[in-house]
Short mmCIF file of C-alpha atoms and ligand atoms in Angstrom, two decimals:
data_model
loop_
_atom_site.label_atom_id
_atom_site.label_comp_id
_atom_site.label_asym_id
_atom_site.label_seq_id
_atom_site.Cartn_x
_atom_site.Cartn_y
_atom_site.Cartn_z
CA UNK A 211 17.29 20.41 9.36
CA UNK A 212 14.24 22.55 8.56
CA UNK A 213 11.89 20.53 6.39
CA UNK A 214 8.53 21.23 4.74
CA UNK A 215 6.45 18.25 3.58
CA UNK A 216 3.62 18.82 1.11
CA UNK A 217 0.86 16.22 1.56
CA UNK A 218 -0.06 14.19 4.65
CA UNK A 219 -1.24 10.93 3.09
CA UNK A 220 0.40 7.59 3.93
CA UNK A 221 3.79 8.69 2.59
CA UNK A 222 3.73 12.32 3.78
CA UNK A 223 2.50 11.64 7.29
CA UNK A 224 4.80 8.65 7.89
CA UNK A 225 7.78 10.66 6.65
CA UNK A 226 6.80 13.68 8.77
CA UNK A 227 6.45 11.65 11.95
CA UNK A 228 9.67 9.70 11.41
CA UNK A 229 11.78 12.74 10.49
CA UNK A 230 10.43 14.57 13.57
CA UNK A 231 11.34 11.59 15.69
CA UNK A 232 14.87 11.88 14.25
CA UNK A 233 14.96 15.50 15.60
CA UNK A 234 14.48 17.32 12.32
CA UNK A 235 12.35 20.45 12.42
CA UNK A 236 9.32 19.39 10.34
CA UNK A 237 6.23 21.25 9.11
CA UNK A 238 3.64 19.36 7.07
CA UNK A 239 1.21 21.05 4.70
CA UNK A 240 -2.18 19.78 3.64
CA UNK A 241 -5.13 21.53 2.07
CA UNK A 242 -7.65 18.99 3.33
CA UNK A 243 -9.39 20.69 6.26
CA UNK A 244 -10.77 17.46 7.70
CA UNK A 245 -7.29 15.92 7.85
CA UNK A 246 -5.87 19.04 9.49
CA UNK A 247 -8.64 19.05 12.08
CA UNK A 248 -7.75 15.48 13.03
CA UNK A 249 -4.02 16.18 13.05
CA UNK A 250 -4.46 19.31 15.18
CA UNK A 251 -6.35 17.10 17.64
CA UNK A 252 -3.34 14.70 17.65
CA UNK A 253 -5.26 12.07 15.73
CA UNK A 254 -3.81 10.18 12.79
CA UNK A 255 -6.10 10.30 9.71
CA UNK A 256 -4.63 6.98 8.53
CA UNK A 257 -4.74 3.57 10.16
CA UNK A 258 -1.17 2.36 10.46
CA UNK A 259 0.28 0.32 13.34
CA UNK A 260 2.27 2.56 15.70
CA UNK A 261 1.59 5.88 13.97
CA UNK A 262 -0.83 7.21 16.58
CA UNK A 263 1.64 6.73 19.44
CA UNK A 264 4.54 8.17 17.49
CA UNK A 265 2.44 11.14 16.38
CA UNK A 266 1.68 11.92 20.03
CA UNK A 267 5.33 11.54 20.93
CA UNK A 268 6.55 14.09 18.36
CA UNK A 269 3.47 16.28 18.42
CA UNK A 270 5.08 19.20 20.28
CA UNK A 271 7.74 19.57 17.54
CA UNK A 272 5.75 18.70 14.42
CA UNK A 273 3.64 21.45 12.83
CA UNK A 274 0.64 21.04 10.52
CA UNK A 275 -0.65 23.88 8.38
CA UNK A 276 -2.66 24.52 5.20
CA UNK A 277 -0.18 27.18 4.09
CA UNK A 278 2.84 26.53 1.85
CA UNK A 279 3.82 30.19 2.26
CA UNK A 280 4.03 29.81 6.03
CA UNK A 281 6.64 27.05 6.05
CA UNK A 282 8.48 26.76 2.74
CA UNK A 283 10.53 30.01 2.74
CA UNK A 284 12.42 29.07 5.90
CA UNK A 285 12.89 25.39 4.94
CA UNK A 286 16.12 23.93 3.62
CA UNK A 287 14.45 20.89 2.13
CA UNK A 288 10.93 20.53 0.71
CA UNK A 289 9.43 17.08 0.16
CA UNK A 290 6.51 16.62 -2.21
CA UNK A 291 4.35 13.66 -1.15
CA UNK A 292 1.02 14.36 -2.83
CA UNK A 293 -1.11 11.79 -4.65
CA UNK A 294 -0.70 10.72 -8.27
CA UNK A 295 -4.11 9.17 -9.00
CA UNK A 296 -4.62 7.09 -12.14
CA UNK A 297 -6.08 8.79 -15.21
CA UNK A 298 -8.79 7.10 -17.31
CA UNK A 299 -6.09 5.42 -19.46
CA UNK A 300 -4.10 4.12 -16.45
CA UNK A 301 -1.31 6.71 -16.63
CA UNK A 302 -0.43 8.46 -13.37
CA UNK A 303 -1.76 11.99 -13.11
CA UNK A 304 1.06 14.29 -11.96
CA UNK A 305 -1.07 17.43 -11.79
CA UNK A 306 -0.91 17.65 -7.99
CA UNK A 307 2.88 17.20 -8.01
CA UNK A 308 3.33 20.00 -10.53
CA UNK A 309 0.88 22.22 -8.68
CA UNK A 310 2.77 21.65 -5.42
CA UNK A 311 6.06 22.52 -7.17
CA UNK A 312 4.47 25.68 -8.56
CA UNK A 313 3.23 26.77 -5.13
CA UNK A 314 6.62 26.05 -3.58
CA UNK A 315 8.46 28.05 -6.27
CA UNK A 316 6.09 30.97 -5.74
CA UNK A 317 7.27 31.42 -2.14
CA UNK A 318 10.97 30.44 -2.36
CA UNK A 319 13.26 33.27 -1.30
CA UNK A 320 15.52 34.63 -4.07
CA UNK A 321 19.10 33.26 -3.99
CA UNK A 322 18.45 30.92 -1.07
CA UNK A 323 19.25 27.29 -1.91
CA UNK A 324 16.47 24.72 -1.55
CA UNK A 325 16.42 21.01 -2.24
CA UNK A 326 13.04 20.07 -3.67
CA UNK A 327 12.48 16.33 -3.37
CA UNK A 328 9.76 14.38 -5.18
CA UNK A 329 8.69 11.42 -3.03
CA UNK A 330 5.41 10.73 -4.82
CA UNK A 331 5.47 7.83 -7.29
CA UNK A 332 5.73 9.57 -10.65
CA UNK A 333 6.22 8.66 -14.31
CA UNK A 334 9.75 8.77 -15.63
CA UNK A 335 10.71 12.31 -16.62
CA UNK A 336 8.57 14.03 -13.94
CA UNK A 337 11.61 15.38 -12.09
CA UNK A 338 12.74 17.17 -15.21
CA UNK A 339 9.25 18.62 -15.67
CA UNK A 340 9.15 19.75 -12.04
CA UNK A 341 12.51 21.53 -12.53
CA UNK A 342 11.01 23.32 -15.57
CA UNK A 343 7.88 24.30 -13.63
CA UNK A 344 10.06 25.81 -10.90
CA UNK A 345 12.22 27.70 -13.43
CA UNK A 346 9.17 29.11 -15.21
CA UNK A 347 7.70 30.40 -11.91
CA UNK A 348 11.03 32.06 -11.08
CA UNK A 349 11.15 33.72 -14.47
CA UNK A 350 7.56 34.99 -14.06
CA UNK A 351 8.51 36.31 -10.63
CA UNK A 352 11.61 37.91 -12.20
CA UNK A 353 13.92 36.39 -9.57
CA UNK A 354 16.97 34.20 -9.59
CA UNK A 355 16.00 31.10 -7.69
CA UNK A 356 18.30 28.35 -6.50
CA UNK A 357 16.47 25.04 -6.35
CA UNK A 358 17.93 21.54 -6.87
CA UNK A 359 15.25 19.02 -7.74
CA UNK A 360 15.78 15.41 -6.63
CA UNK A 361 13.87 12.16 -6.73
CA UNK A 362 13.63 10.05 -3.58
CA UNK A 363 11.12 7.25 -4.22
CA UNK A 364 9.28 5.82 -1.26
CA UNK A 365 8.99 2.05 -0.77
CA UNK A 366 6.45 2.23 2.07
CA UNK A 367 4.41 -0.93 2.66
CA UNK A 368 1.06 -0.24 4.30
CA UNK A 369 0.80 -1.91 7.69
CA UNK A 370 4.62 -1.88 7.97
CA UNK A 371 5.17 1.77 7.10
CA UNK A 372 7.06 2.83 10.25
CA UNK A 373 9.14 -0.33 10.43
CA UNK A 374 10.15 0.26 6.81
CA UNK A 375 10.92 3.94 7.41
CA UNK A 376 13.21 3.29 10.40
CA UNK A 377 14.84 0.19 8.92
CA UNK A 378 14.72 0.48 5.12
CA UNK A 379 16.45 -1.98 2.76
CA UNK A 380 17.87 0.98 0.85
CA UNK A 381 17.41 4.68 0.20
CA UNK A 382 17.35 5.71 -3.45
CA UNK A 383 18.22 9.25 -4.50
CA UNK A 384 18.10 10.51 -8.07
CA UNK A 385 19.73 13.89 -8.53
CA UNK A 386 21.96 15.80 -10.89
CA UNK A 387 23.35 18.10 -8.21
CA UNK A 388 25.92 17.17 -5.54
CA UNK A 389 24.34 19.69 -3.22
CA UNK A 390 21.00 17.84 -3.31
CA UNK A 391 22.71 14.50 -2.68
CA UNK A 392 24.60 15.98 0.30
CA UNK A 393 21.39 17.43 1.75
CA UNK A 394 19.60 14.09 1.48
CA UNK A 395 22.58 12.29 3.01
CA UNK A 396 22.38 14.69 5.99
CA UNK A 397 18.62 14.20 6.18
CA UNK A 398 18.92 10.42 6.38
CA UNK A 399 22.16 10.31 8.43
CA UNK A 400 20.47 8.91 11.58
CA UNK A 401 18.91 6.13 9.50
CA UNK A 402 21.98 5.44 7.37
CA UNK A 403 24.13 5.18 10.50
CA UNK A 404 21.32 3.90 12.80
CA UNK A 405 22.31 6.37 15.51
CA UNK A 406 18.76 7.01 16.82
CA UNK A 407 17.22 5.36 19.86
CA UNK A 408 14.57 3.03 18.45
CA UNK A 409 10.98 3.77 19.48
CA UNK A 410 9.74 1.14 21.93
CA UNK A 411 7.22 -0.21 19.40
CA UNK A 412 9.88 -0.52 16.70
CA UNK A 413 13.03 -2.11 18.14
CA UNK A 414 15.94 -2.47 15.72
CA UNK A 415 15.85 -6.02 14.29
CA UNK A 416 18.95 -7.92 15.44
CA UNK A 417 19.73 -9.00 11.88
CA UNK A 418 19.41 -5.49 10.45
CA UNK A 419 22.41 -4.11 8.51
CA UNK A 420 23.10 -0.45 7.75
CA UNK A 421 21.15 0.48 4.62
CA UNK A 422 22.95 1.75 1.51
CA UNK A 423 22.01 5.10 0.02
CA UNK A 424 22.11 4.60 -3.71
CA UNK A 425 22.53 7.71 -5.82
CA UNK A 426 21.66 7.81 -9.48
CA UNK A 427 20.12 10.07 -12.12
CA UNK A 428 16.49 11.20 -11.61
CA UNK A 429 15.00 9.17 -14.49
CA UNK A 430 16.57 5.96 -13.20
CA UNK A 431 15.38 6.69 -9.66
CA UNK A 432 11.82 7.14 -10.93
CA UNK A 433 12.12 3.91 -12.93
CA UNK A 434 13.46 2.04 -9.87
CA UNK A 435 10.20 2.66 -8.04
CA UNK A 436 8.03 1.35 -10.88
CA UNK A 437 10.35 -1.56 -11.62
CA UNK A 438 10.46 -2.63 -7.94
CA UNK A 439 6.69 -2.64 -7.59
CA UNK A 440 6.16 -4.36 -10.92
CA UNK A 441 8.70 -7.04 -10.07
CA UNK A 442 7.01 -7.79 -6.74
CA UNK A 443 3.60 -7.80 -8.45
CA UNK A 444 4.77 -10.28 -11.05
CA UNK A 445 6.47 -12.49 -8.46
CA UNK A 446 3.05 -12.86 -6.78
CA UNK A 447 1.31 -13.38 -10.13
CA UNK A 448 3.87 -16.00 -11.06
CA UNK A 449 3.14 -18.11 -7.98
CA UNK A 450 -0.58 -17.63 -8.58
CA UNK A 451 -0.19 -18.92 -12.12
CA UNK A 452 1.71 -21.94 -10.79
CA UNK A 453 -1.05 -22.38 -8.18
CA UNK A 454 -3.68 -22.75 -10.90
CA UNK A 455 -1.65 -25.48 -12.55
CA UNK A 456 -1.04 -27.18 -9.17
CA UNK A 457 -4.81 -27.56 -8.88
CA UNK A 458 -4.91 -29.27 -12.29
CA UNK A 459 -2.09 -31.73 -11.60
CA UNK A 460 -2.70 -32.36 -7.89
CA UNK A 461 0.38 -30.60 -6.52
CA UNK A 462 0.53 -28.25 -3.51
CA UNK A 463 1.62 -24.68 -4.29
CA UNK A 464 2.67 -23.99 -0.69
CA UNK A 465 5.15 -26.88 -1.01
CA UNK A 466 6.26 -25.63 -4.42
CA UNK A 467 6.82 -22.10 -3.03
CA UNK A 468 8.82 -23.58 -0.14
CA UNK A 469 10.95 -25.55 -2.55
CA UNK A 470 11.70 -22.77 -5.01
CA UNK A 471 12.10 -20.19 -2.22
CA UNK A 472 15.03 -22.19 -0.82
CA UNK A 473 16.94 -21.19 -3.93
CA UNK A 474 18.71 -18.04 -2.73
CA UNK A 475 18.30 -16.51 -6.17
CA UNK A 476 14.52 -16.72 -5.81
CA UNK A 477 13.94 -16.29 -2.06
CA UNK A 478 10.84 -17.03 0.04
CA UNK A 479 9.21 -13.63 0.19
CA UNK A 480 6.24 -12.64 -1.97
CA UNK A 481 5.54 -16.21 -2.99
CA UNK A 482 2.26 -16.57 -1.12
CA UNK A 483 -0.35 -17.79 -3.59
CA UNK A 484 -3.86 -16.54 -3.03
CA UNK A 485 -6.14 -13.77 -4.17
CA UNK A 486 -3.27 -11.66 -5.47
CA UNK A 487 -2.55 -8.02 -5.00
CA UNK A 488 -4.71 -4.96 -4.50
CA UNK A 489 -4.06 -1.67 -2.73
CA UNK A 490 -2.98 1.73 -3.89
CA UNK A 491 0.30 0.71 -5.52
CA UNK A 492 0.63 -2.46 -7.59
CA UNK A 493 -2.58 -2.04 -9.63
CA UNK A 494 -1.89 1.65 -10.22
CA UNK A 495 1.86 1.40 -10.77
CA UNK A 496 1.74 -1.53 -13.18
CA UNK A 497 -0.91 0.35 -15.19
CA UNK A 498 1.18 3.54 -15.07
CA UNK A 499 4.29 1.69 -16.26
CA UNK A 500 2.31 0.28 -19.18
CA UNK A 501 1.16 3.85 -19.85
CA UNK A 502 4.76 5.09 -19.94
CA UNK A 503 5.67 2.20 -22.29
CA UNK A 504 2.69 2.85 -24.56
CA UNK A 505 3.82 6.44 -25.03
CA UNK A 506 7.07 5.11 -26.47
CA UNK A 507 5.29 2.43 -28.53
CA UNK A 508 7.04 -0.23 -26.41
CA UNK A 509 5.28 -3.45 -25.45
CA UNK A 510 5.58 -5.00 -21.97
CA UNK A 511 3.90 -8.43 -22.23
CA UNK A 512 5.25 -9.64 -18.86
CA UNK A 513 3.72 -6.70 -16.99
CA UNK A 514 0.45 -7.11 -18.89
CA UNK A 515 0.35 -10.81 -18.04
CA UNK A 516 1.03 -10.09 -14.34
CA UNK A 517 -2.11 -7.95 -14.29
CA UNK A 518 -4.22 -10.48 -16.18
CA UNK A 519 -3.23 -13.30 -13.84
CA UNK A 520 -3.81 -11.12 -10.79
CA UNK A 521 -7.37 -10.13 -11.63
CA UNK A 522 -8.18 -13.67 -12.80
CA UNK A 523 -7.59 -14.89 -9.23
CA UNK A 524 -10.71 -13.01 -8.10
CA UNK A 525 -12.82 -14.64 -10.81
CA UNK A 526 -11.41 -18.08 -10.01
CA UNK A 527 -12.60 -17.82 -6.41
CA UNK A 528 -16.16 -17.12 -7.57
CA UNK A 529 -15.83 -20.03 -10.04
CA UNK A 530 -14.86 -22.28 -7.12
CA UNK A 531 -18.01 -21.21 -5.29
CA UNK A 532 -20.09 -21.96 -8.36
CA UNK A 533 -18.33 -25.27 -8.69
CA UNK A 534 -19.39 -26.35 -5.20
CA UNK A 535 -22.76 -24.62 -4.82
CA UNK A 536 -24.05 -24.66 -8.39
CA UNK A 537 -25.99 -21.45 -8.89
CA UNK A 538 -25.20 -18.62 -6.49
CA UNK A 539 -28.68 -17.12 -6.77
CA UNK A 540 -30.23 -16.86 -3.31
CA UNK A 541 -27.16 -18.43 -1.66
CA UNK A 542 -25.78 -16.76 1.48
CA UNK A 543 -22.02 -16.23 1.30
CA UNK A 544 -19.89 -15.03 4.22
CA UNK A 545 -16.85 -12.94 3.28
CA UNK A 546 -13.98 -12.81 5.76
CA UNK A 547 -11.92 -9.68 5.17
CA UNK A 548 -12.49 -6.49 3.19
CA UNK A 549 -9.15 -4.63 3.43
CA UNK A 550 -6.72 -5.33 0.58
CA UNK A 551 -4.33 -6.80 3.13
CA UNK A 552 -4.11 -7.16 6.93
CA UNK A 553 -3.29 -4.28 9.30
CA UNK A 554 -4.85 -1.60 7.18
CA UNK A 555 -8.37 -0.27 6.64
CA UNK A 556 -7.50 0.49 3.02
CA UNK A 557 -9.93 -1.09 0.54
CA UNK A 558 -8.56 0.48 -2.64
CA UNK A 559 -8.53 -2.19 -5.40
CA UNK A 560 -9.24 -4.78 -2.70
CA UNK A 561 -10.06 -8.27 -4.05
CA UNK A 562 -13.01 -8.43 -1.61
CA UNK A 563 -14.81 -5.59 -3.37
CA UNK A 564 -14.69 -7.26 -6.79
CA UNK A 565 -15.70 -10.60 -5.30
CA UNK A 566 -18.66 -9.04 -3.45
CA UNK A 567 -19.79 -7.17 -6.58
CA UNK A 568 -19.69 -10.40 -8.58
CA UNK A 569 -21.57 -12.37 -5.91
CA UNK A 570 -24.29 -9.73 -5.76
CA UNK A 571 -24.48 -9.63 -9.56
CA UNK A 572 -25.11 -13.39 -9.53
CA UNK A 573 -27.95 -13.02 -7.05
CA UNK A 574 -26.19 -14.08 -3.84
CA UNK A 575 -26.75 -12.59 -0.39
CA UNK A 576 -23.46 -11.46 1.16
CA UNK A 577 -22.52 -11.21 4.83
CA UNK A 578 -19.14 -9.48 5.19
CA UNK A 579 -16.77 -9.00 8.13
CA UNK A 580 -13.54 -7.09 8.66
CA UNK A 581 -11.88 -5.99 11.92
CA UNK A 582 -11.47 -2.35 10.80
CA UNK A 583 -12.31 -1.79 7.14
CA UNK A 584 -16.13 -2.03 7.19
CA UNK A 585 -16.68 1.75 7.03
CA UNK A 586 -14.39 2.16 4.01
CA UNK A 587 -15.88 -0.88 2.27
CA UNK A 588 -19.41 0.37 2.88
CA UNK A 589 -18.47 3.70 1.30
CA UNK A 590 -16.71 2.11 -1.69
CA UNK A 591 -19.48 -0.41 -2.39
CA UNK A 592 -22.32 2.09 -2.20
CA UNK A 593 -20.51 4.81 -4.18
CA UNK A 594 -22.00 4.22 -7.63
CA UNK A 595 -25.41 2.61 -7.16
CA UNK A 596 -26.18 2.99 -3.45
CA UNK A 597 -26.09 0.12 -0.99
CA UNK A 598 -27.44 -3.23 -2.19
CA UNK A 599 -29.90 -4.55 0.39
CA UNK A 600 -28.48 -8.06 -0.06
CA UNK A 601 -25.15 -6.91 1.40
CA UNK A 602 -24.82 -7.01 5.19
CA UNK A 603 -21.83 -5.98 7.25
CA UNK A 604 -21.33 -8.02 10.41
CA UNK A 605 -19.25 -6.66 13.31
CA UNK A 606 -18.78 -9.94 15.19
CA UNK A 607 -16.90 -12.58 13.25
CA UNK A 608 -18.70 -15.39 15.10
CA UNK A 609 -22.04 -14.05 13.88
CA UNK A 610 -20.89 -14.06 10.27
CA UNK A 611 -21.40 -17.75 9.42
CA UNK A 612 -25.01 -17.86 10.62
CA UNK A 613 -27.04 -19.74 7.97
CA UNK A 614 -24.39 -19.26 5.27
CA UNK A 615 -23.88 -21.65 2.38
CA UNK A 616 -20.15 -20.94 2.21
CA UNK A 617 -17.39 -18.79 3.71
CA UNK A 618 -14.71 -17.11 1.61
CA UNK A 619 -11.54 -16.02 3.41
CA UNK A 620 -10.25 -13.00 1.48
CA UNK A 621 -7.82 -11.14 3.80
CA UNK A 622 -5.38 -12.99 6.04
CA UNK A 623 -5.96 -10.96 9.23
CA UNK A 624 -4.29 -12.40 12.37
CA UNK A 625 -7.76 -12.81 13.82
CA UNK A 626 -8.68 -15.18 10.99
CA UNK A 627 -5.64 -17.36 11.68
CA UNK A 628 -7.03 -18.24 15.09
CA UNK A 629 -10.71 -18.82 14.38
CA UNK A 630 -12.59 -21.55 16.24
CA UNK A 631 -13.38 -23.42 13.05
CA UNK A 632 -15.69 -25.96 14.66
CA UNK A 633 -17.82 -23.18 16.12
CA UNK A 634 -18.06 -21.49 12.70
CA UNK A 635 -18.85 -24.68 10.81
CA UNK A 636 -21.70 -25.57 13.18
CA UNK A 637 -23.63 -22.39 12.41
CA UNK A 638 -23.50 -22.81 8.64
CA UNK A 639 -26.12 -24.27 6.37
CA UNK A 640 -23.35 -26.06 4.49
CA UNK A 641 -19.85 -25.84 5.97
CA UNK A 642 -17.79 -24.88 2.91
CA UNK A 643 -14.60 -22.85 3.36
CA UNK A 644 -13.00 -21.27 0.30
CA UNK A 645 -9.65 -20.18 1.72
CA UNK A 646 -8.43 -17.46 -0.65
CA UNK A 647 -5.17 -16.99 1.28
CA UNK A 648 -4.31 -20.57 2.27
CA UNK A 649 -4.51 -19.60 5.94
CA UNK A 650 -5.64 -23.05 7.09
CA UNK A 651 -4.22 -26.42 6.29
CA UNK A 652 -6.75 -28.60 4.48
CA UNK A 653 -6.40 -31.25 7.22
CA UNK A 654 -7.17 -28.80 10.03
CA UNK A 655 -10.22 -27.38 8.25
CA UNK A 656 -11.53 -30.82 7.35
CA UNK A 657 -11.06 -32.04 10.91
CA UNK A 658 -13.27 -29.13 12.03
CA UNK A 659 -16.03 -30.30 9.70
CA UNK A 660 -15.38 -28.08 6.68
CA UNK A 661 -15.41 -28.93 3.02
CA UNK A 662 -12.15 -27.06 2.32
CA UNK A 663 -10.95 -25.47 -0.92
CA UNK A 664 -7.72 -23.47 -0.93
CA UNK A 665 -5.63 -21.93 -3.70
CA UNK A 666 -3.22 -24.22 -5.52
CA UNK A 667 -3.74 -27.30 -3.41
CA UNK A 668 -6.27 -30.07 -3.50
C1 LIG B 1387 3.67 -2.12 -2.05
C2 LIG B 1387 5.20 -2.28 -1.93
O1 LIG B 1387 5.50 -3.39 -1.08
C3 LIG B 1387 5.83 -1.02 -1.42
O2 LIG B 1387 7.26 -1.16 -1.43
C4 LIG B 1387 5.42 0.16 -2.31
O3 LIG B 1387 5.94 1.37 -1.80
C5 LIG B 1387 3.90 0.25 -2.41
O4 LIG B 1387 3.36 -1.00 -2.85
P1 LIG B 1387 1.62 -2.30 -0.36
O5 LIG B 1387 0.71 -2.01 -1.51
O6 LIG B 1387 1.39 -1.62 0.94
O7 LIG B 1387 3.14 -1.97 -0.74
O8 LIG B 1387 1.50 -3.85 -0.09
P2 LIG B 1387 2.36 -5.20 -0.07
O9 LIG B 1387 2.64 -5.60 1.31
O10 LIG B 1387 3.54 -5.15 -0.97
O11 LIG B 1387 1.27 -6.22 -0.61
C6 LIG B 1387 0.50 -5.94 -1.76
C7 LIG B 1387 -0.51 -7.01 -2.04
O12 LIG B 1387 0.10 -8.22 -2.43
C8 LIG B 1387 -1.45 -7.35 -0.88
O13 LIG B 1387 -2.77 -7.37 -1.38
C9 LIG B 1387 -1.00 -8.73 -0.44
O14 LIG B 1387 -2.05 -9.48 0.09
C10 LIG B 1387 -0.49 -9.31 -1.75
N1 LIG B 1387 0.53 -10.35 -1.57
C11 LIG B 1387 1.73 -10.06 -1.01
C12 LIG B 1387 0.28 -11.66 -2.01
O15 LIG B 1387 -0.80 -11.94 -2.54
N2 LIG B 1387 1.25 -12.60 -1.88
C13 LIG B 1387 2.47 -12.34 -1.33
O16 LIG B 1387 3.30 -13.26 -1.26
C14 LIG B 1387 2.72 -11.03 -0.87
#
């Protein structure tokens, strides 16, 4: 199938590479010159396990271009995967989605049928607006167009994007036209039937079952995306709230999560207590959902509470430092991890950034390490007021603890699971480990000489 994809961010590029691998004829459009330069040199602009190799594998069939006009007319299906950044009030800004739809409609051939699919995460009702945008362009052009608009939300998890694309739990399609549903079923046939040869880096999991393709109306499809993300966000916030109480009553939240997770109705996943969620989705999507609700005058106290609990986790970690060190002024704190989660260099809404800002505000000196996210963190932390000279980025994790008063583990990178704790503790002024992700058992850390403080366990 001939496909045009507008936008080569996480969603657009992953989709382009995977659909090419499945032998579709894909062209991806992006206006960002720097991204195109990288892509034309066969380099992935995003850090995502496996994407570089797969990009090289499909490179001879996958096209990248800045021009919508060059690729859309001949396409059968056009996917919009552009960003929907948050507005000042938290609502998602759909300007880029509508602009993409406008540009697509301007070059569609009269009478040829296209399926225009919105993959970006968008507020409920956007599909209907996109259909209107397309119609109004056609009427200005004085042509009869034939475009079916559909919603196909993306559930991509950074760090696991390709795994999730080849072996999704489900595919959700919101459309009012049978033709659009049929086109999307043909598009995803190799995934729905698992007829492709798995890439060597992504073997088919032995327990994997064929995924359902759920079809529904566009508004419900758009709501599914927000509801899924909000539910996962509040599951994490729930266990974090329980963790706080565990600390008060001397219970262990990891044991509690194990116990409640054994109930099949609850399940084990997304019950890891710690520093909570960051990244480009949960903070933005929960705020956007509240924005949608506010427009209808509807209150969503559960979603609001999930956010409050989440951001409180960051403050609680700094409180724990204060609790052990007294004042933080002049203290040297080592921060392990800057990315919002492992296997990505993404620092958007990362807990580490808020924690570092707070430590600096209280007069501490910060030494920070991350395997790959230092460049992005440096940029994000110097954006508004320039770089604070009390913030130092350290490339070698074993140099981080030198002379520090405490270490805070913020991101649970694999590397941090296997640290030589004794070696770290020896270099510190006072060997205190605040484990924001419960990576180490208190016994193990204490045996290595640390004063250990985790989340939700004493
Ligand atoms: C999420 C959704 O998983 C994905 O389906 C959607 O398309 C986009 O948003 P992502 O933001 O990449 O994906 O991250 P995810 O793996 O879901 O984790 C989000 C955050 O929650 C991370 O900061 C992680 O550290 C945290 N988390 C996750 C916990 O604190 N505890 C958990 O048990 C699980």
